[in-house]
Tab-separated table of C-alpha atoms in Angstrom:
chain	number	residue	atom	x	y	z
F	1	MET	CA	-6.372	1.931	14.976
F	2	ASN	CA	-8.291	-1.004	13.200
F	3	PRO	CA	-6.332	-2.151	10.287
F	4	SER	CA	-9.475	-2.293	8.071
F	5	PHE	CA	-10.396	1.195	9.305
F	6	LYS	CA	-6.956	2.612	8.509
F	7	PHE	CA	-7.223	1.280	4.890
F	8	PHE	CA	-10.225	2.541	4.045
F	9	LEU	CA	-9.805	5.842	6.000
F	10	ALA	CA	-6.648	6.132	3.193
F	11	LEU	CA	-8.769	5.096	0.441
F	12	ILE	CA	-11.552	7.564	1.267
F	13	ILE	CA	-9.461	10.322	1.474
F	14	SER	CA	-7.435	9.587	-1.814
F	15	ILE	CA	-11.006	9.463	-3.388
F	16	GLU	CA	-12.006	12.954	-1.991
F	17	ILE	CA	-9.052	14.619	-2.515
F	18	SER	CA	-8.800	13.352	-6.501
F	19	LEU	CA	-12.471	14.425	-6.610
F	20	LYS	CA	-11.907	18.093	-5.339
F	21	SER	CA	-8.828	19.906	-6.130
F	22	SER	CA	-7.398	21.928	-2.447
F	23	LEU	CA	-3.989	22.945	-2.423
F	24	LEU	CA	-4.287	24.123	1.296
F	25	THR	CA	-6.013	20.868	2.018
F	26	ASN	CA	-3.111	18.456	0.510
F	27	LEU	CA	-0.638	20.519	2.016
F	28	LEU	CA	-2.448	19.876	5.428
F	29	ILE	CA	-2.457	15.987	4.705
F	30	ILE	CA	1.171	15.958	4.045
F	31	PHE	CA	2.190	17.765	7.124
F	32	PHE	CA	-0.151	16.159	9.332
F	33	THR	CA	1.192	12.494	7.933
F	34	ILE	CA	5.002	13.549	8.453
F	35	ILE	CA	4.108	14.268	12.141
F	36	TYR	CA	2.716	10.991	12.476
F	37	LEU	CA	5.366	9.106	11.040
F	38	ILE	CA	7.213	10.920	12.853
F	39	TYR	CA	5.739	9.868	15.973
F	40	LYS	CA	5.935	6.566	15.002
F	41	HIS	CA	9.680	7.051	15.139
F	42	ILE	CA	10.269	6.282	11.424
F	43	LYS	CA	13.707	6.122	10.448
F	44	VAL	CA	14.855	9.647	9.030
F	45	LYS	CA	16.285	7.630	5.908
F	46	ASN	CA	13.200	6.047	4.917
F	47	LEU	CA	11.305	9.256	5.368
F	48	LEU	CA	13.313	11.060	3.160
F	49	LEU	CA	13.335	8.372	0.376
F	50	THR	CA	9.835	8.399	0.879
F	51	LEU	CA	9.924	12.079	0.454
F	52	LEU	CA	12.287	11.573	-2.568
F	53	MET	CA	11.040	8.754	-4.006
F	54	PRO	CA	7.658	10.610	-5.858
F	55	LEU	CA	9.538	13.526	-6.534
F	56	ILE	CA	9.804	12.478	-10.284
F	57	ALA	CA	6.374	12.114	-10.543
F	58	ALA	CA	5.112	15.113	-8.715
F	59	PHE	CA	7.326	16.823	-11.056
F	60	THR	CA	6.594	15.457	-14.364
F	61	VAL	CA	2.762	16.329	-13.666
F	62	PHE	CA	3.543	20.205	-12.260
F	63	ALA	CA	5.808	20.747	-15.687
F	64	THR	CA	3.182	19.106	-17.792
F	65	LEU	CA	0.528	21.422	-16.196
F	66	TYR	CA	2.074	24.700	-15.790
F	67	TRP	CA	5.199	24.570	-18.500
F	68	PHE	CA	3.300	22.763	-21.208
F	69	ALA	CA	-0.491	23.809	-20.916
F	70	PRO	CA	-1.664	26.205	-23.041
F	71	GLN	CA	-3.421	28.252	-20.290
F	72	PRO	CA	-0.806	27.455	-17.306
F	73	ASN	CA	-2.389	27.722	-13.729
F	74	LEU	CA	-0.010	27.488	-10.439
F	75	GLN	CA	-2.441	26.644	-7.983
F	76	ASN	CA	-3.761	23.895	-10.293
F	77	ALA	CA	-0.066	22.108	-11.164
F	78	LEU	CA	0.723	22.653	-7.409
F	79	SER	CA	-2.483	21.250	-6.234
F	80	LEU	CA	-2.542	18.178	-9.103
F	81	SER	CA	1.096	17.452	-8.405
F	82	SER	CA	0.743	17.099	-4.280
F	83	ARG	CA	-1.858	14.842	-4.594
F	84	ILE	CA	1.243	12.154	-5.359
F	85	TYR	CA	2.292	12.771	-1.764
F	86	VAL	CA	-0.946	12.946	-0.375
F	87	TYR	CA	-1.410	9.002	-1.793
F	88	THR	CA	2.343	7.942	-0.640
F	89	LEU	CA	1.900	8.967	2.536
F	90	THR	CA	-1.322	8.295	3.436
F	91	ILE	CA	-0.384	4.407	2.185
F	92	TYR	CA	2.578	4.631	4.249
F	93	CYS	CA	0.589	5.568	7.237
F	94	VAL	CA	-1.569	2.463	6.774
F	95	SER	CA	1.460	0.007	6.288
F	96	ILE	CA	3.494	1.300	8.972
F	97	GLY	CA	2.689	-0.872	12.432
F	98	THR	CA	0.476	-3.049	10.512
F	99	THR	CA	1.462	-6.094	8.780
F	100	ALA	CA	0.066	-7.920	5.419
F	101	THR	CA	-1.225	-10.713	7.903
F	102	GLU	CA	-2.951	-8.322	10.340
F	103	LEU	CA	-4.617	-6.557	7.191
F	104	ALA	CA	-5.826	-9.926	6.118
F	105	ARG	CA	-7.141	-11.198	9.405
F	106	SER	CA	-8.925	-7.799	9.771
F	107	PHE	CA	-10.561	-7.675	6.558
F	108	GLU	CA	-11.620	-11.640	7.282
F	109	GLN	CA	-13.323	-10.775	10.666
F	110	ASN	CA	-14.489	-6.921	10.102
F	111	PHE	CA	-15.560	-7.115	6.763
F	112	HIS	CA	-16.414	-10.587	6.066
F	113	LEU	CA	-14.005	-11.004	3.351
F	114	PRO	CA	-14.304	-14.586	1.930
F	115	SER	CA	-11.397	-16.705	3.569
F	116	LYS	CA	-9.680	-18.341	0.624
F	117	PHE	CA	-9.099	-14.417	-0.260
F	118	ALA	CA	-7.193	-13.885	2.728
F	119	TYR	CA	-5.212	-16.805	2.790
F	120	GLY	CA	-4.554	-16.524	-1.094
F	121	VAL	CA	-3.101	-12.930	-0.202
F	122	LEU	CA	-1.128	-14.109	2.757
F	123	ALA	CA	0.136	-17.366	0.639
F	124	ALA	CA	1.089	-14.755	-2.150
F	125	LEU	CA	2.924	-12.089	-0.089
F	126	ASN	CA	4.696	-14.829	1.638
F	127	ILE	CA	6.017	-16.772	-1.341
F	128	VAL	CA	7.385	-13.506	-2.864
F	129	PRO	CA	10.714	-13.704	-1.048
F	130	ARG	CA	10.952	-17.845	-1.728
F	131	MET	CA	11.014	-16.594	-5.167
F	132	LYS	CA	13.727	-13.971	-5.630
F	133	GLU	CA	15.743	-17.012	-3.759
F	134	ALA	CA	14.557	-18.940	-6.525
F	135	VAL	CA	15.585	-16.775	-9.368
F	136	LYS	CA	18.832	-16.230	-7.705
F	137	GLN	CA	19.098	-19.849	-7.551
F	138	ILE	CA	18.536	-20.193	-11.105
F	139	ARG	CA	20.733	-17.422	-12.016
F	140	THR	CA	23.537	-19.365	-10.462
F	141	ALA	CA	23.072	-22.640	-11.701
F	142	GLY	CA	22.866	-21.155	-15.298
F	143	MET	CA	26.258	-19.347	-14.484
F	144	MET	CA	27.657	-22.558	-13.734
F	145	ARG	CA	27.218	-24.002	-17.000
F	146	GLY	CA	28.339	-21.177	-18.689
F	147	VAL	CA	24.841	-19.790	-19.444
F	148	TYR	CA	24.254	-16.171	-18.191
F	149	LEU	CA	20.452	-15.267	-17.723
F	150	SER	CA	19.754	-11.743	-17.891
F	151	PHE	CA	17.037	-10.305	-15.936
F	152	TRP	CA	14.991	-9.701	-19.043
F	153	SER	CA	15.566	-13.567	-20.023
F	154	PRO	CA	12.671	-15.682	-21.355
F	155	VAL	CA	14.241	-18.468	-20.017
F	156	LEU	CA	14.995	-17.315	-16.586
F	157	TYR	CA	11.262	-16.400	-16.016
F	158	PHE	CA	9.851	-19.648	-17.280
F	159	LYS	CA	11.679	-21.524	-14.909
F	160	ALA	CA	10.649	-19.097	-12.082
F	161	ILE	CA	7.163	-20.108	-12.954
F	162	LEU	CA	7.383	-23.535	-12.973
F	163	VAL	CA	9.066	-23.154	-9.571
F	164	ALA	CA	6.178	-20.853	-9.085
F	165	LEU	CA	3.626	-23.578	-9.843
F	166	ASN	CA	5.394	-26.154	-7.671
F	167	SER	CA	5.655	-24.058	-4.454
F	168	ALA	CA	1.977	-23.406	-4.805
F	169	GLU	CA	0.818	-26.759	-5.456
F	170	ASN	CA	3.041	-27.703	-2.330
F	171	LEU	CA	1.518	-24.854	-0.576
F	172	ALA	CA	-2.109	-26.045	-1.518
F	173	GLN	CA	-1.237	-29.666	-0.193
F	174	GLY	CA	0.103	-28.036	2.996
F	175	MET	CA	-2.984	-26.476	4.134
F	176	ALA	CA	-4.726	-29.351	3.252
F	177	SER	CA	-2.990	-31.514	5.448
F	178	HIS	CA	-3.445	-29.056	8.329
F	179	GLY	CA	-7.320	-29.270	8.006
F	180	TYR	CA	-8.122	-25.856	5.907
F	181	ARG	CA	-11.524	-26.243	4.149
F	182	GLU	CA	-12.851	-23.527	2.236
F	183	SER	CA	-16.708	-23.920	2.611
F	184	ALA	CA	-15.835	-24.895	6.872
F	185	LYS	CA	-16.502	-22.221	9.249
F	186	ARG	CA	-12.899	-21.221	10.641
F	187	SER	CA	-11.999	-20.455	14.380
F	188	ILE	CA	-10.153	-16.939	15.357
F	189	ILE	CA	-6.850	-17.594	16.742
F	190	VAL	CA	-5.813	-13.776	16.610
F	191	PRO	CA	-8.992	-11.413	16.880
F	192	VAL	CA	-8.968	-8.025	15.529
F	193	PRO	CA	-11.635	-6.336	17.333
F	194	VAL	CA	-13.312	-3.081	16.311
F	195	GLN	CA	-13.466	-0.632	19.079
F	196	LYS	CA	-15.517	2.774	19.649
F	197	SER	CA	-12.085	4.878	19.473
F	198	ASP	CA	-11.803	3.559	15.710
F	199	TRP	CA	-15.208	5.018	14.741
F	200	LEU	CA	-14.548	8.229	16.433
F	201	LYS	CA	-11.020	8.393	15.286
F	202	SER	CA	-11.753	7.794	11.514
F	203	ILE	CA	-15.362	10.119	11.741
F	204	VAL	CA	-13.333	12.965	13.184
F	205	ILE	CA	-10.536	12.522	10.376
F	206	LEU	CA	-12.843	12.481	8.219
F	207	PHE	CA	-14.873	15.606	9.014
F	208	LEU	CA	-11.873	17.808	9.384
F	209	VAL	CA	-10.457	16.645	6.021
F	210	ASN	CA	-14.044	17.612	4.536
F	211	LEU	CA	-13.966	20.622	6.072
F	212	ALA	CA	-11.100	21.564	5.067
F	213	LEU	CA	-11.922	20.349	1.444
F	214	PHE	CA	-14.635	22.849	0.953
F	215	THR	CA	-13.421	25.503	3.000
F	216	LEU	CA	-10.269	25.874	1.646
F	217	LYS	CA	-8.628	26.409	-1.699
């Protein structure tokens, strides 16, 4: 499916289950998203981590609404806490098999996102690994001088900000040297087409979700 369609499909489903409470619908979405992830050959370790990471947040919501509420309602508590798993799993379904580059290209081509935003997001994502490496180098250099820079040290982040500003300047110069112009029309190197099957799948999925929302409790 087209990356943009996957993203907006997950977004619309998340908004709809936020507006209407339906425990059975949440459970069905969770079930089918897990089936989809298994179909995509996700590692068992990653699947278990995905199910365990939202557990604290889901348990907190459940405990607050069921054990500490003036009028506890088990179904309502389960419905609201299960939403966290719906949000997590639907976003995971979007991210699996879709890179940030593909998503940015799809937004630019299919939904006319300005190229400066698309390339800006890609630049920010690609600079994250360099920033992690720069932080490690700064901490190592500090320890060689007998200065320990902790994780919350302001000096560490001040130096990291300086590295980020330098990297941003180098990136801007590199893009300009390769002929990037903000107002110029750009050619498409890797097309991301929208097919009829994308519309069909999206409509069918949204129809089934809405049908479940308004018929199941």
